[in-house]
PDB file of C-alpha atoms in Angstrom:
ATOM      1  CA  MET Y  44      -9.275 -39.770  13.271  1.00  0.00           C
ATOM      2  CA  LYS Y  45     -10.537 -36.190  13.769  1.00  0.00           C
ATOM      3  CA  LYS Y  46      -7.404 -35.410  15.779  1.00  0.00           C
ATOM      4  CA  LEU Y  47      -5.339 -36.309  12.714  1.00  0.00           C
ATOM      5  CA  ILE Y  48      -7.538 -34.756  10.020  1.00  0.00           C
ATOM      6  CA  HIS Y  49      -8.093 -31.400  11.779  1.00  0.00           C
ATOM      7  CA  PRO Y  50      -4.451 -30.233  11.874  1.00  0.00           C
ATOM      8  CA  ILE Y  51      -3.719 -31.548   8.381  1.00  0.00           C
ATOM      9  CA  ALA Y  52      -6.706 -29.762   6.853  1.00  0.00           C
ATOM     10  CA  GLY Y  53      -5.859 -26.622   8.841  1.00  0.00           C
ATOM     11  CA  ALA Y  54      -2.266 -26.689   7.629  1.00  0.00           C
ATOM     12  CA  ILE Y  55      -3.407 -27.139   4.024  1.00  0.00           C
ATOM     13  CA  ALA Y  56      -5.779 -24.169   4.363  1.00  0.00           C
ATOM     14  CA  LEU Y  57      -3.149 -21.971   6.006  1.00  0.00           C
ATOM     15  CA  LEU Y  58      -0.465 -22.864   3.460  1.00  0.00           C
ATOM     16  CA  THR Y  59      -2.872 -22.315   0.566  1.00  0.00           C
ATOM     17  CA  ILE Y  60      -3.808 -18.831   1.790  1.00  0.00           C
ATOM     18  CA  ALA Y  61      -0.146 -18.020   2.451  1.00  0.00           C
ATOM     19  CA  THR Y  62       0.705 -19.177  -1.077  1.00  0.00           C
ATOM     20  CA  PHE Y  63      -2.016 -16.951  -2.552  1.00  0.00           C
ATOM     21  CA  TRP Y  64      -0.802 -13.964  -0.526  1.00  0.00           C
ATOM     22  CA  LEU Y  65       2.922 -14.429  -1.186  1.00  0.00           C
ATOM     23  CA  SER Y  66       2.383 -15.169  -4.883  1.00  0.00           C
ATOM     24  CA  THR Y  67       0.347 -11.988  -5.246  1.00  0.00           C
ATOM     25  CA  ALA Y  68       2.869  -9.841  -3.384  1.00  0.00           C
ATOM     26  CA  LEU Y  69       5.895 -11.289  -5.175  1.00  0.00           C
ATOM     27  CA  SER Y  70       4.327 -11.088  -8.625  1.00  0.00           C
ATOM     28  CA  GLU Y  71       3.577  -7.415  -8.037  1.00  0.00           C
ATOM     29  CA  VAL Y  72       7.029  -6.583  -6.682  1.00  0.00           C
ATOM     30  CA  VAL Y  73       9.288  -8.562  -9.005  1.00  0.00           C
ATOM     31  CA  GLY Y  74       7.054 -10.080 -11.653  1.00  0.00           C
ATOM     32  CA  SER Y  75       5.985  -9.077 -15.100  1.00  0.00           C
ATOM     33  CA  LYS Y  76       2.414  -8.373 -16.172  1.00  0.00           C
ATOM     34  CA  GLU Y  77       2.307 -11.959 -17.454  1.00  0.00           C
ATOM     35  CA  ALA Y  78       3.285 -13.245 -14.004  1.00  0.00           C
ATOM     36  CA  ILE Y  79       0.563 -11.142 -12.394  1.00  0.00           C
ATOM     37  CA  VAL Y  80      -1.993 -12.513 -14.866  1.00  0.00           C
ATOM     38  CA  ALA Y  81      -0.836 -16.078 -14.163  1.00  0.00           C
ATOM     39  CA  VAL Y  82      -1.097 -15.636 -10.396  1.00  0.00           C
ATOM     40  CA  LYS Y  83      -4.437 -13.809 -10.405  1.00  0.00           C
ATOM     41  CA  THR Y  84      -6.063 -16.304 -12.781  1.00  0.00           C
ATOM     42  CA  ALA Y  85      -4.670 -19.333 -10.872  1.00  0.00           C
ATOM     43  CA  ILE Y  86      -5.931 -18.263  -7.450  1.00  0.00           C
ATOM     44  CA  PRO Y  87      -9.635 -19.028  -8.102  1.00  0.00           C
ATOM     45  CA  TRP Y  88      -8.609 -22.555  -9.127  1.00  0.00           C
ATOM     46  CA  GLY Y  89      -6.933 -22.840  -5.732  1.00  0.00           C
ATOM     47  CA  PHE Y  90     -10.364 -22.490  -4.140  1.00  0.00           C
ATOM     48  CA  LEU Y  91     -10.934 -26.117  -5.177  1.00  0.00           C
ATOM     49  CA  LEU Y  92      -8.343 -27.034  -2.527  1.00  0.00           C
ATOM     50  CA  LEU Y  93      -8.910 -24.207  -0.061  1.00  0.00           C
ATOM     51  CA  VAL Y  94     -12.684 -24.339   0.428  1.00  0.00           C
ATOM     52  CA  PRO Y  95     -12.831 -28.064   1.280  1.00  0.00           C
ATOM     53  CA  ALA Y  96      -9.776 -27.712   3.546  1.00  0.00           C
ATOM     54  CA  LEU Y  97     -11.439 -24.881   5.458  1.00  0.00           C
ATOM     55  CA  ALA Y  98     -14.736 -26.782   5.664  1.00  0.00           C
ATOM     56  CA  VAL Y  99     -13.024 -29.897   7.003  1.00  0.00           C
ATOM     57  CA  THR Y 100     -10.992 -27.820   9.461  1.00  0.00           C
ATOM     58  CA  GLY Y 101     -14.095 -26.050  10.733  1.00  0.00           C
ATOM     59  CA  GLY Y 102     -16.208 -29.200  10.918  1.00  0.00           C
ATOM     60  CA  THR Y 103     -13.599 -31.277  12.709  1.00  0.00           C
ATOM     61  CA  GLY Y 104     -12.807 -28.337  15.000  1.00  0.00           C
ATOM     62  CA  PHE Y 105     -16.430 -27.973  16.088  1.00  0.00           C
ATOM     63  CA  SER Y 106     -16.630 -31.723  16.591  1.00  0.00           C
ATOM     64  CA  LEU Y 107     -13.413 -31.811  18.626  1.00  0.00           C
ATOM     65  CA  ALA Y 108     -14.664 -28.924  20.774  1.00  0.00           C
ATOM     66  CA  GLY Y 109     -17.508 -31.178  21.877  1.00  0.00           C
ATOM     67  CA  GLY Y 110     -19.726 -28.289  22.860  1.00  0.00           C
ATOM     68  CA  ARG Y 111     -17.092 -26.656  25.094  1.00  0.00           C
ATOM     69  CA  LYS Y 112     -17.023 -22.886  24.812  1.00  0.00           C
ATOM     70  CA  VAL Y 113     -14.418 -21.815  27.339  1.00  0.00           C
ATOM     71  CA  GLY Y 114     -10.702 -21.050  27.323  1.00  0.00           C
ATOM     72  CA  LEU Y 115      -8.741 -21.625  24.147  1.00  0.00           C
ATOM     73  CA  VAL Y 116     -11.697 -23.344  22.484  1.00  0.00           C
ATOM     74  CA  ALA Y 117     -13.756 -20.193  23.007  1.00  0.00           C
ATOM     75  CA  ALA Y 118     -10.991 -18.045  21.536  1.00  0.00           C
ATOM     76  CA  LYS Y 119     -10.784 -20.260  18.453  1.00  0.00           C
ATOM     77  CA  LEU Y 120     -14.572 -20.328  18.047  1.00  0.00           C
ATOM     78  CA  LYS Y 121     -14.726 -16.530  18.352  1.00  0.00           C
ATOM     79  CA  ARG Y 122     -12.284 -16.073  15.461  1.00  0.00           C
ATOM     80  CA  MET Y 123     -14.038 -18.458  13.071  1.00  0.00           C
ATOM     81  CA  PRO Y 124     -16.950 -16.191  12.040  1.00  0.00           C
ATOM     82  CA  PHE Y 125     -14.479 -13.417  11.160  1.00  0.00           C
ATOM     83  CA  ILE Y 126     -12.303 -15.805   9.154  1.00  0.00           C
ATOM     84  CA  ALA Y 127     -15.320 -17.186   7.290  1.00  0.00           C
ATOM     85  CA  ALA Y 128     -16.948 -13.797   6.649  1.00  0.00           C
ATOM     86  CA  ASN Y 129     -13.671 -12.296   5.485  1.00  0.00           C
ATOM     87  CA  GLY Y 130     -13.173 -15.198   3.101  1.00  0.00           C
ATOM     88  CA  LEU Y 131     -16.702 -15.333   1.720  1.00  0.00           C
ATOM     89  CA  LEU Y 132     -17.530 -11.627   1.610  1.00  0.00           C
ATOM     90  CA  VAL Y 133     -14.133 -10.099   0.818  1.00  0.00           C
ATOM     91  CA  LEU Y 134     -11.469 -12.537  -0.367  1.00  0.00           C
ATOM     92  CA  ILE Y 135     -13.420 -14.691  -2.803  1.00  0.00           C
ATOM     93  CA  PRO Y 136     -15.150 -11.740  -4.529  1.00  0.00           C
ATOM     94  CA  CYS Y 137     -11.822  -9.873  -4.691  1.00  0.00           C
ATOM     95  CA  ALA Y 138     -10.061 -12.882  -6.200  1.00  0.00           C
ATOM     96  CA  LEU Y 139     -12.753 -13.369  -8.835  1.00  0.00           C
ATOM     97  CA  PHE Y 140     -12.778  -9.647  -9.710  1.00  0.00           C
ATOM     98  CA  LEU Y 141      -8.975  -9.544  -9.937  1.00  0.00           C
ATOM     99  CA  ALA Y 142      -8.837 -12.704 -12.070  1.00  0.00           C
ATOM    100  CA  SER Y 143     -11.300 -11.149 -14.491  1.00  0.00           C
ATOM    101  CA  LYS Y 144      -9.415  -7.847 -14.651  1.00  0.00           C
ATOM    102  CA  ALA Y 145      -6.045  -9.594 -15.014  1.00  0.00           C
ATOM    103  CA  LYS Y 146      -7.309 -11.870 -17.781  1.00  0.00           C
ATOM    104  CA  ALA Y 147      -8.400  -8.736 -19.668  1.00  0.00           C
ATOM    105  CA  ALA Y 148      -5.022  -7.083 -18.868  1.00  0.00           C
ATOM    106  CA  ASP Y 149      -6.994  -4.257 -17.261  1.00  0.00           C
ATOM    107  CA  PHE Y 150      -4.570  -3.055 -14.579  1.00  0.00           C
ATOM    108  CA  ASP Y 151      -6.326   0.139 -13.604  1.00  0.00           C
ATOM    109  CA  THR Y 152      -6.936   1.940 -10.323  1.00  0.00           C
ATOM    110  CA  ALA Y 153      -9.814  -0.415  -9.455  1.00  0.00           C
ATOM    111  CA  PHE Y 154      -7.537  -3.429  -9.943  1.00  0.00           C
ATOM    112  CA  TYR Y 155      -4.879  -2.073  -7.590  1.00  0.00           C
ATOM    113  CA  GLY Y 156      -7.430  -0.817  -5.057  1.00  0.00           C
ATOM    114  CA  VAL Y 157      -9.109  -4.212  -4.863  1.00  0.00           C
ATOM    115  CA  GLN Y 158      -5.717  -5.903  -4.764  1.00  0.00           C
ATOM    116  CA  ALA Y 159      -4.728  -3.748  -1.760  1.00  0.00           C
ATOM    117  CA  LEU Y 160      -7.988  -4.757  -0.058  1.00  0.00           C
ATOM    118  CA  GLU Y 161      -7.342  -8.413  -0.898  1.00  0.00           C
ATOM    119  CA  LEU Y 162      -3.814  -8.293   0.531  1.00  0.00           C
ATOM    120  CA  ALA Y 163      -5.016  -6.640   3.749  1.00  0.00           C
ATOM    121  CA  ALA Y 164      -7.922  -9.084   4.191  1.00  0.00           C
ATOM    122  CA  GLY Y 165      -5.660 -12.015   3.354  1.00  0.00           C
ATOM    123  CA  ALA Y 166      -3.109 -10.875   5.937  1.00  0.00           C
ATOM    124  CA  ALA Y 167      -5.892 -10.604   8.512  1.00  0.00           C
ATOM    125  CA  ASN Y 168      -7.049 -14.153   7.788  1.00  0.00           C
ATOM    126  CA  LEU Y 169      -3.477 -15.443   7.947  1.00  0.00           C
ATOM    127  CA  ILE Y 170      -3.025 -13.850  11.363  1.00  0.00           C
ATOM    128  CA  LEU Y 171      -6.339 -15.223  12.658  1.00  0.00           C
ATOM    129  CA  LEU Y 172      -5.598 -18.710  11.334  1.00  0.00           C
ATOM    130  CA  CYS Y 173      -2.112 -18.630  12.869  1.00  0.00           C
ATOM    131  CA  LEU Y 174      -3.632 -17.637  16.213  1.00  0.00           C
ATOM    132  CA  ASN Y 175      -6.047 -20.561  15.937  1.00  0.00           C
ATOM    133  CA  MET Y 176      -3.172 -22.897  15.104  1.00  0.00           C
ATOM    134  CA  ARG Y 177      -1.159 -21.592  18.062  1.00  0.00           C
ATOM    135  CA  ASP Y 178      -4.103 -22.153  20.387  1.00  0.00           C
ATOM    136  CA  GLY Y 179      -4.620 -25.632  18.952  1.00  0.00           C
ATOM    137  CA  PHE Y 180      -0.975 -26.448  19.644  1.00  0.00           C
ATOM    138  CA  ARG Y 181      -1.401 -25.162  23.195  1.00  0.00           C
ATOM    139  CA  MET Y 182      -4.508 -27.284  23.681  1.00  0.00           C
ATOM    140  CA  THR Y 183      -2.698 -30.449  22.573  1.00  0.00           C
ATOM    141  CA  GLY Y 184       0.457 -29.669  24.529  1.00  0.00           C
ATOM    142  CA  ARG Y 185       2.591 -29.249  21.398  1.00  0.00           C
ATOM    143  CA  LEU Y 186       3.278 -25.668  22.449  1.00  0.00           C
ATOM    144  CA  LYS Y 187       3.922 -24.740  26.031  1.00  0.00           C
ATOM    145  CA  VAL Y 188       2.286 -21.622  27.421  1.00  0.00           C
ATOM    146  CA  ARG Y 189       4.874 -19.118  28.610  1.00  0.00           C
ATOM    147  CA  ARG Y 190       4.274 -17.866  32.092  1.00  0.00           C
ATOM    148  CA  THR Y 191       5.468 -14.363  32.852  1.00  0.00           C
ATOM    149  CA  SER Y 192       5.884 -13.128  36.374  1.00  0.00           C
ATOM    150  CA  ALA Y 193       4.787  -9.637  37.286  1.00  0.00           C
TER     151      ALA Y 193
END
């Protein structure tokens, strides 16, 4: 069951973060102030889906690792503290701050500075999660490792 739940929860988490990131970027580039407000105030509600998905992904991942800490498992385990810290210490506070500022229609320098930080941290988490997904696919044989000759 863990082998089924882990990739589903991981995909939900990855798609949720990608949706947050793309919605933010698109609303800024082509949206109105109302669209920005809608996106920024909706993102914290998305935590109700994201946080459990990440918790289930992490829990099932640790369980599937079975105490192994070598190879691709080690690489995945090494990334997890950065993903979690980035989410808890940067992304969630940024999202809550931006939702508050957007709700008040206070689009000042602080708003855009924090939004730039949020986009950069979100991109970092997307990259790290994609690397974990790639390594998971390699571990299950769904993705073949390319061998290059020197």
